[in-house]
Amino acid sequence: MSFNDRLKAYAYLIRLDKPIGTLLLLWPTLWALWLASSGIPDFNILFIFVIGTFLMRSAGCAMNDYADRDFDRHVQRTQGRPVTSGKISGKGAVAVAVVLALLAFLLIQPLNTFTKQLSVLALLVAFIYPFTKRFFAMPQAVLGIAFGFGIPMAYAAILDFIPLEAWVLFVGNIFWAIAYDTAYAMVDREDDLRLGLRTSAITFGSYDVLAIGISYAILFVSQLWVAQLADLSNYFLVGWLMALGCAIYHMKLVSTRGREECFLAFRHNNWLGGFLFLGIVLGLSMN
């Protein structure tokens, strides 16, 4: 394999071609940074969290491909991934994950001790998640914890404690992840059933669309609660209503249960997260 081909393989390993995962991880972190700092986050802390989000998502992707190397080749959507196709060894993928996680840990050294302690828990959850579909009926909930860990870490970095609003935001994010990742799991449901894997799409069965709707409802109620706790102005509702429109669109897509529609609903959640962030910014700046 040429150097360029190897470089491309590593780029695919950490999903440089698919930024949607990084954005779904970044939006909740930005929600928390803005709320914890009352709308004016410290630039250095913001920089650390943005770069750290990218590094940890990339590490998680490398670990995920290692964990799923024996399954990915049997799934149409994933059979070309670098590890399962033999372009990168399993050990190579683990090495990439470890190096990226170490870089992320070095990045947070200027932050307080509480944030560093939380980062260890975040790393454990991120590395455990890829293996949960072997034994846990709802791995999407674990993904929600992993993708939401930036919330308590952001509050810890800025306030050195975690208030109630952070936990409400965190729980809401878990249900958001269940919503969008169930739509994602619906794309691979037939393959996952054949391979004996467990996902929320399989667990919910014929109630999959209803479960996504309930998860979205919990997200939107939690956001209203956070807005009340943080004393946001009514301008927050501008972003909230735009995000609600996205969720209604997603429900229309997943109700078809078609692969392409479900995948589109998953990817479109980037807009939902961005609109909720817009609402928080407006609610803080126009108070």
mmCIF file of C-alpha atoms in Angstrom:
data_model
loop_
_atom_site.group_PDB
_atom_site.id
_atom_site.type_symbol
_atom_site.label_atom_id
_atom_site.label_comp_id
_atom_site.label_asym_id
_atom_site.label_seq_id
_atom_site.Cartn_x
_atom_site.Cartn_y
_atom_site.Cartn_z
ATOM 1 C CA MET A 1 0.000 0.000 0.000
ATOM 2 C CA SER A 2 1.380 3.416 -0.975
ATOM 3 C CA PHE A 3 1.881 6.189 1.563
ATOM 4 C CA ASN A 4 -1.103 8.124 0.159
ATOM 5 C CA ASP A 5 -3.335 5.048 0.377
ATOM 6 C CA ARG A 6 -2.248 4.429 3.953
ATOM 7 C CA LEU A 7 -2.907 8.073 4.809
ATOM 8 C CA LYS A 8 -6.398 7.790 3.303
ATOM 9 C CA ALA A 9 -7.058 4.629 5.297
ATOM 10 C CA TYR A 10 -6.189 6.365 8.577
ATOM 11 C CA ALA A 11 -8.319 9.371 7.559
ATOM 12 C CA TYR A 12 -11.259 7.004 7.004
ATOM 13 C CA LEU A 13 -10.504 5.266 10.314
ATOM 14 C CA ILE A 14 -11.069 8.486 12.264
ATOM 15 C CA ARG A 15 -13.944 9.523 9.928
ATOM 16 C CA LEU A 16 -12.403 12.727 8.582
ATOM 17 C CA ASP A 17 -14.794 12.246 5.669
ATOM 18 C CA LYS A 18 -17.823 12.159 7.995
ATOM 19 C CA PRO A 19 -17.851 15.121 10.405
ATOM 20 C CA ILE A 20 -21.446 14.462 11.526
ATOM 21 C CA GLY A 21 -20.280 12.441 14.554
ATOM 22 C CA THR A 22 -17.978 15.223 15.715
ATOM 23 C CA LEU A 23 -20.799 17.748 15.390
ATOM 24 C CA LEU A 24 -23.249 15.575 17.347
ATOM 25 C CA LEU A 25 -20.610 15.402 20.075
ATOM 26 C CA LEU A 26 -19.774 19.100 19.841
ATOM 27 C CA TRP A 27 -23.255 20.651 20.053
ATOM 28 C CA PRO A 28 -24.037 19.460 23.622
ATOM 29 C CA THR A 29 -20.574 20.609 24.703
ATOM 30 C CA LEU A 30 -21.220 24.067 23.248
ATOM 31 C CA TRP A 31 -24.647 24.192 24.939
ATOM 32 C CA ALA A 32 -22.923 23.586 28.270
ATOM 33 C CA LEU A 33 -19.998 25.982 27.687
ATOM 34 C CA TRP A 34 -22.355 28.862 26.859
ATOM 35 C CA LEU A 35 -24.731 28.129 29.739
ATOM 36 C CA ALA A 36 -21.976 27.651 32.321
ATOM 37 C CA SER A 37 -20.271 30.898 31.300
ATOM 38 C CA SER A 38 -23.520 32.899 30.967
ATOM 39 C CA GLY A 39 -22.892 33.366 27.261
ATOM 40 C CA ILE A 40 -19.253 34.480 27.343
ATOM 41 C CA PRO A 41 -16.992 31.388 27.399
ATOM 42 C CA ASP A 42 -13.266 31.801 27.919
ATOM 43 C CA PHE A 43 -11.559 31.411 24.520
ATOM 44 C CA ASN A 44 -8.859 29.050 25.844
ATOM 45 C CA ILE A 45 -11.436 26.742 27.428
ATOM 46 C CA LEU A 46 -13.547 26.867 24.261
ATOM 47 C CA PHE A 47 -10.494 25.971 22.145
ATOM 48 C CA ILE A 48 -9.579 23.051 24.428
ATOM 49 C CA PHE A 49 -13.089 21.603 24.302
ATOM 50 C CA VAL A 50 -13.511 21.981 20.533
ATOM 51 C CA ILE A 51 -10.182 20.293 19.740
ATOM 52 C CA GLY A 52 -10.721 17.738 22.505
ATOM 53 C CA THR A 53 -14.116 16.843 21.042
ATOM 54 C CA PHE A 54 -12.523 16.131 17.672
ATOM 55 C CA LEU A 55 -9.731 14.041 19.220
ATOM 56 C CA MET A 56 -12.067 11.960 21.393
ATOM 57 C CA ARG A 57 -14.544 11.332 18.601
ATOM 58 C CA SER A 58 -11.666 10.216 16.366
ATOM 59 C CA ALA A 59 -10.339 7.931 19.118
ATOM 60 C CA GLY A 60 -13.815 6.489 19.586
ATOM 61 C CA CYS A 61 -14.124 5.743 15.863
ATOM 62 C CA ALA A 62 -10.789 3.920 15.838
ATOM 63 C CA MET A 63 -11.821 1.853 18.865
ATOM 64 C CA ASN A 64 -15.230 1.184 17.316
ATOM 65 C CA ASP A 65 -13.656 -0.194 14.135
ATOM 66 C CA TYR A 66 -11.397 -2.436 16.218
ATOM 67 C CA ALA A 67 -14.345 -3.725 18.257
ATOM 68 C CA ASP A 68 -16.490 -4.357 15.161
ATOM 69 C CA ARG A 69 -13.747 -5.700 12.879
ATOM 70 C CA ASP A 70 -15.325 -9.185 12.707
ATOM 71 C CA PHE A 71 -18.839 -7.824 12.098
ATOM 72 C CA ASP A 72 -18.270 -4.891 9.731
ATOM 73 C CA ARG A 73 -17.326 -7.104 6.793
ATOM 74 C CA HIS A 74 -20.784 -8.690 6.908
ATOM 75 C CA VAL A 75 -22.650 -5.361 6.805
ATOM 76 C CA GLN A 76 -23.076 -3.679 3.435
ATOM 77 C CA ARG A 77 -22.609 -0.151 4.810
ATOM 78 C CA THR A 78 -19.404 -0.938 6.735
ATOM 79 C CA GLN A 79 -17.596 -3.659 4.796
ATOM 80 C CA GLY A 80 -15.148 -1.152 3.309
ATOM 81 C CA ARG A 81 -13.924 0.217 6.665
ATOM 82 C CA PRO A 82 -10.111 0.132 7.018
ATOM 83 C CA VAL A 83 -9.770 -2.456 9.807
ATOM 84 C CA THR A 84 -12.283 -5.043 8.613
ATOM 85 C CA SER A 85 -10.971 -4.730 5.035
ATOM 86 C CA GLY A 86 -7.386 -5.300 6.207
ATOM 87 C CA LYS A 87 -5.995 -1.889 5.277
ATOM 88 C CA ILE A 88 -5.179 -1.191 8.932
ATOM 89 C CA SER A 89 -4.453 -3.850 11.556
ATOM 90 C CA GLY A 90 -6.460 -4.187 14.757
ATOM 91 C CA LYS A 91 -3.380 -3.243 16.762
ATOM 92 C CA GLY A 92 -2.877 -0.204 14.538
ATOM 93 C CA ALA A 93 -6.437 0.986 15.215
ATOM 94 C CA VAL A 94 -6.001 0.568 18.986
ATOM 95 C CA ALA A 95 -2.690 2.451 18.819
ATOM 96 C CA VAL A 96 -4.396 5.346 17.017
ATOM 97 C CA ALA A 97 -7.162 5.412 19.641
ATOM 98 C CA VAL A 98 -4.665 5.450 22.512
ATOM 99 C CA VAL A 99 -2.495 8.178 20.973
ATOM 100 C CA LEU A 100 -5.507 10.400 20.277
ATOM 101 C CA ALA A 101 -6.871 9.874 23.800
ATOM 102 C CA LEU A 102 -3.462 10.783 25.270
ATOM 103 C CA LEU A 103 -3.369 13.933 23.147
ATOM 104 C CA ALA A 104 -6.836 14.850 24.429
ATOM 105 C CA PHE A 105 -5.677 14.301 28.013
ATOM 106 C CA LEU A 106 -2.588 16.463 27.467
ATOM 107 C CA LEU A 107 -4.837 19.150 25.984
ATOM 108 C CA ILE A 108 -6.880 19.483 29.201
ATOM 109 C CA GLN A 109 -3.869 19.860 31.509
ATOM 110 C CA PRO A 110 -4.466 23.640 31.969
ATOM 111 C CA LEU A 111 -7.960 22.849 33.351
ATOM 112 C CA ASN A 112 -8.827 22.125 36.991
ATOM 113 C CA THR A 113 -8.501 18.772 38.757
ATOM 114 C CA PHE A 114 -12.242 18.084 38.753
ATOM 115 C CA THR A 115 -12.358 18.282 34.947
ATOM 116 C CA LYS A 116 -9.366 15.936 34.631
ATOM 117 C CA GLN A 117 -11.050 13.398 36.915
ATOM 118 C CA LEU A 118 -14.205 13.530 34.804
ATOM 119 C CA SER A 119 -12.125 13.069 31.654
ATOM 120 C CA VAL A 120 -10.983 9.653 32.897
ATOM 121 C CA LEU A 121 -14.618 8.550 33.242
ATOM 122 C CA ALA A 122 -15.376 9.985 29.801
ATOM 123 C CA LEU A 123 -12.524 7.966 28.294
ATOM 124 C CA LEU A 124 -13.721 4.739 29.939
ATOM 125 C CA VAL A 125 -17.262 5.186 28.626
ATOM 126 C CA ALA A 126 -15.991 6.071 25.126
ATOM 127 C CA PHE A 127 -13.841 2.932 24.964
ATOM 128 C CA ILE A 128 -16.482 0.632 26.494
ATOM 129 C CA TYR A 129 -19.336 1.786 24.248
ATOM 130 C CA PRO A 130 -18.254 -0.069 21.054
ATOM 131 C CA PHE A 131 -18.434 -3.401 22.896
ATOM 132 C CA THR A 132 -21.885 -2.863 24.458
ATOM 133 C CA LYS A 133 -23.859 -4.039 21.413
ATOM 134 C CA ARG A 134 -22.737 -7.568 22.245
ATOM 135 C CA PHE A 135 -24.530 -7.745 25.589
ATOM 136 C CA PHE A 136 -26.611 -4.593 26.280
ATOM 137 C CA ALA A 137 -30.077 -4.129 24.776
ATOM 138 C CA MET A 138 -29.723 -0.319 24.633
ATOM 139 C CA PRO A 139 -26.158 0.600 23.568
ATOM 140 C CA GLN A 140 -27.556 3.903 22.272
ATOM 141 C CA ALA A 141 -28.011 5.009 25.898
ATOM 142 C CA VAL A 142 -24.307 4.374 26.522
ATOM 143 C CA LEU A 143 -23.543 6.390 23.393
ATOM 144 C CA GLY A 144 -25.650 9.217 24.836
ATOM 145 C CA ILE A 145 -23.564 9.177 28.016
ATOM 146 C CA ALA A 146 -20.334 9.158 25.992
ATOM 147 C CA PHE A 147 -21.513 11.937 23.650
ATOM 148 C CA GLY A 148 -22.820 14.013 26.561
ATOM 149 C CA PHE A 149 -19.798 13.843 28.854
ATOM 150 C CA GLY A 150 -18.671 17.212 27.542
ATOM 151 C CA ILE A 151 -21.625 18.714 29.450
ATOM 152 C CA PRO A 152 -20.518 17.975 33.045
ATOM 153 C CA MET A 153 -16.893 18.531 32.009
ATOM 154 C CA ALA A 154 -17.700 22.006 30.642
ATOM 155 C CA TYR A 155 -19.504 23.022 33.835
ATOM 156 C CA ALA A 156 -16.666 21.576 35.929
ATOM 157 C CA ALA A 157 -14.050 23.480 33.903
ATOM 158 C CA ILE A 158 -15.853 26.814 34.254
ATOM 159 C CA LEU A 159 -17.630 26.589 37.625
ATOM 160 C CA ASP A 160 -15.678 23.792 39.373
ATOM 161 C CA PHE A 161 -19.012 22.149 40.268
ATOM 162 C CA ILE A 162 -21.955 20.641 38.377
ATOM 163 C CA PRO A 163 -25.353 22.313 38.966
ATOM 164 C CA LEU A 164 -28.787 20.785 38.416
ATOM 165 C CA GLU A 165 -29.179 22.370 34.976
ATOM 166 C CA ALA A 166 -26.108 20.463 33.786
ATOM 167 C CA TRP A 167 -27.631 17.119 34.793
ATOM 168 C CA VAL A 168 -30.953 17.991 33.152
ATOM 169 C CA LEU A 169 -29.029 18.926 29.993
ATOM 170 C CA PHE A 170 -27.054 15.663 30.261
ATOM 171 C CA VAL A 171 -30.145 13.454 30.617
ATOM 172 C CA GLY A 172 -31.842 15.260 27.731
ATOM 173 C CA ASN A 173 -28.778 14.590 25.594
ATOM 174 C CA ILE A 174 -28.930 10.866 26.389
ATOM 175 C CA PHE A 175 -32.474 10.738 25.008
ATOM 176 C CA TRP A 176 -31.437 12.800 21.991
ATOM 177 C CA ALA A 177 -28.742 10.199 21.246
ATOM 178 C CA ILE A 178 -31.292 7.394 21.666
ATOM 179 C CA ALA A 179 -33.508 9.190 19.131
ATOM 180 C CA TYR A 180 -30.917 9.804 16.429
ATOM 181 C CA ASP A 181 -28.935 6.609 16.911
ATOM 182 C CA THR A 182 -32.058 4.456 16.852
ATOM 183 C CA ALA A 183 -32.767 5.974 13.432
ATOM 184 C CA TYR A 184 -29.166 5.102 12.510
ATOM 185 C CA ALA A 185 -29.570 1.548 13.857
ATOM 186 C CA MET A 186 -32.746 1.109 11.790
ATOM 187 C CA VAL A 187 -30.521 1.329 8.698
ATOM 188 C CA ASP A 188 -28.572 -1.792 9.743
ATOM 189 C CA ARG A 189 -31.326 -3.639 11.616
ATOM 190 C CA GLU A 190 -31.513 -6.656 9.282
ATOM 191 C CA ASP A 191 -27.726 -7.079 9.266
ATOM 192 C CA ASP A 192 -27.511 -6.687 13.061
ATOM 193 C CA LEU A 193 -30.239 -9.286 13.597
ATOM 194 C CA ARG A 194 -28.399 -11.727 11.363
ATOM 195 C CA LEU A 195 -25.139 -11.141 13.257
ATOM 196 C CA GLY A 196 -26.766 -11.442 16.705
ATOM 197 C CA LEU A 197 -25.941 -7.873 17.732
ATOM 198 C CA ARG A 198 -28.117 -5.728 19.996
ATOM 199 C CA THR A 199 -29.345 -2.240 19.245
ATOM 200 C CA SER A 200 -32.251 -0.052 20.322
ATOM 201 C CA ALA A 201 -33.845 -0.523 16.873
ATOM 202 C CA ILE A 202 -34.005 -4.273 17.578
ATOM 203 C CA THR A 203 -35.049 -3.836 21.215
ATOM 204 C CA PHE A 204 -37.883 -1.415 20.395
ATOM 205 C CA GLY A 205 -39.024 -3.578 17.474
ATOM 206 C CA SER A 206 -42.322 -2.355 16.032
ATOM 207 C CA TYR A 207 -42.342 0.479 18.599
ATOM 208 C CA ASP A 208 -39.161 2.002 17.154
ATOM 209 C CA VAL A 209 -40.815 5.118 15.709
ATOM 210 C CA LEU A 210 -42.823 5.685 18.902
ATOM 211 C CA ALA A 211 -39.653 5.326 21.001
ATOM 212 C CA ILE A 212 -37.849 7.900 18.855
ATOM 213 C CA GLY A 213 -40.796 10.287 19.292
ATOM 214 C CA ILE A 214 -40.802 9.844 23.082
ATOM 215 C CA SER A 215 -37.027 10.359 23.209
ATOM 216 C CA TYR A 216 -37.345 13.592 21.247
ATOM 217 C CA ALA A 217 -40.152 14.723 23.568
ATOM 218 C CA ILE A 218 -37.930 14.192 26.623
ATOM 219 C CA LEU A 219 -35.126 16.161 24.925
ATOM 220 C CA PHE A 220 -37.386 19.144 24.202
ATOM 221 C CA VAL A 221 -38.966 19.163 27.674
ATOM 222 C CA SER A 222 -35.489 18.981 29.246
ATOM 223 C CA GLN A 223 -34.370 21.951 27.151
ATOM 224 C CA LEU A 224 -37.340 23.999 28.399
ATOM 225 C CA TRP A 225 -36.453 23.043 31.972
ATOM 226 C CA VAL A 226 -32.836 24.088 31.429
ATOM 227 C CA ALA A 227 -34.018 27.396 29.946
ATOM 228 C CA GLN A 228 -36.036 28.013 33.112
ATOM 229 C CA LEU A 229 -33.173 27.030 35.430
ATOM 230 C CA ALA A 230 -30.722 29.237 33.507
ATOM 231 C CA ASP A 231 -33.222 32.090 33.328
ATOM 232 C CA LEU A 232 -33.019 32.341 29.541
ATOM 233 C CA SER A 233 -35.144 34.920 27.763
ATOM 234 C CA ASN A 234 -38.039 33.931 25.519
ATOM 235 C CA TYR A 235 -35.736 34.371 22.503
ATOM 236 C CA PHE A 236 -34.534 30.868 23.384
ATOM 237 C CA LEU A 237 -37.813 29.641 21.890
ATOM 238 C CA VAL A 238 -36.701 30.777 18.420
ATOM 239 C CA GLY A 239 -34.030 28.078 18.290
ATOM 240 C CA TRP A 240 -36.163 25.610 20.246
ATOM 241 C CA LEU A 241 -39.037 25.852 17.756
ATOM 242 C CA MET A 242 -36.664 25.519 14.781
ATOM 243 C CA ALA A 243 -35.209 22.391 16.387
ATOM 244 C CA LEU A 244 -38.732 21.088 16.997
ATOM 245 C CA GLY A 245 -39.428 21.527 13.291
ATOM 246 C CA CYS A 246 -36.364 19.376 12.572
ATOM 247 C CA ALA A 247 -37.622 16.664 14.929
ATOM 248 C CA ILE A 248 -41.037 16.614 13.223
ATOM 249 C CA TYR A 249 -39.262 16.244 9.866
ATOM 250 C CA HIS A 250 -37.173 13.386 11.276
ATOM 251 C CA MET A 251 -40.300 11.627 12.547
ATOM 252 C CA LYS A 252 -41.785 11.828 9.062
ATOM 253 C CA LEU A 253 -38.616 10.257 7.639
ATOM 254 C CA VAL A 254 -38.252 7.408 10.148
ATOM 255 C CA SER A 255 -41.945 6.537 9.952
ATOM 256 C CA THR A 256 -41.202 5.157 6.462
ATOM 257 C CA ARG A 257 -38.595 2.800 8.027
ATOM 258 C CA GLY A 258 -36.680 3.037 4.751
ATOM 259 C CA ARG A 259 -32.883 2.781 4.974
ATOM 260 C CA GLU A 260 -32.163 5.993 3.097
ATOM 261 C CA GLU A 261 -34.811 7.950 4.984
ATOM 262 C CA CYS A 262 -33.606 6.743 8.385
ATOM 263 C CA PHE A 263 -29.996 7.580 7.523
ATOM 264 C CA LEU A 264 -31.054 11.044 6.346
ATOM 265 C CA ALA A 265 -32.929 11.592 9.624
ATOM 266 C CA PHE A 266 -29.798 10.625 11.564
ATOM 267 C CA ARG A 267 -27.553 12.991 9.618
ATOM 268 C CA HIS A 268 -30.045 15.865 9.789
ATOM 269 C CA ASN A 269 -29.793 15.869 13.611
ATOM 270 C CA ASN A 270 -26.780 18.126 13.191
ATOM 271 C CA TRP A 271 -29.244 20.914 12.361
ATOM 272 C CA LEU A 272 -31.379 20.101 15.395
ATOM 273 C CA GLY A 273 -28.376 20.408 17.719
ATOM 274 C CA GLY A 274 -27.307 23.625 16.028
ATOM 275 C CA PHE A 275 -30.749 25.203 16.377
ATOM 276 C CA LEU A 276 -30.865 24.345 20.091
ATOM 277 C CA PHE A 277 -27.463 26.017 20.435
ATOM 278 C CA LEU A 278 -28.823 29.070 18.611
ATOM 279 C CA GLY A 279 -31.696 29.175 21.088
ATOM 280 C CA ILE A 280 -29.303 29.109 24.034
ATOM 281 C CA VAL A 281 -27.140 31.870 22.527
ATOM 282 C CA LEU A 282 -30.212 34.049 21.865
ATOM 283 C CA GLY A 283 -31.673 33.309 25.296
ATOM 284 C CA LEU A 284 -28.449 34.417 26.973
ATOM 285 C CA SER A 285 -27.485 37.386 24.794
ATOM 286 C CA MET A 286 -30.958 38.932 24.542
ATOM 287 C CA ASN A 287 -31.908 38.616 28.192
#
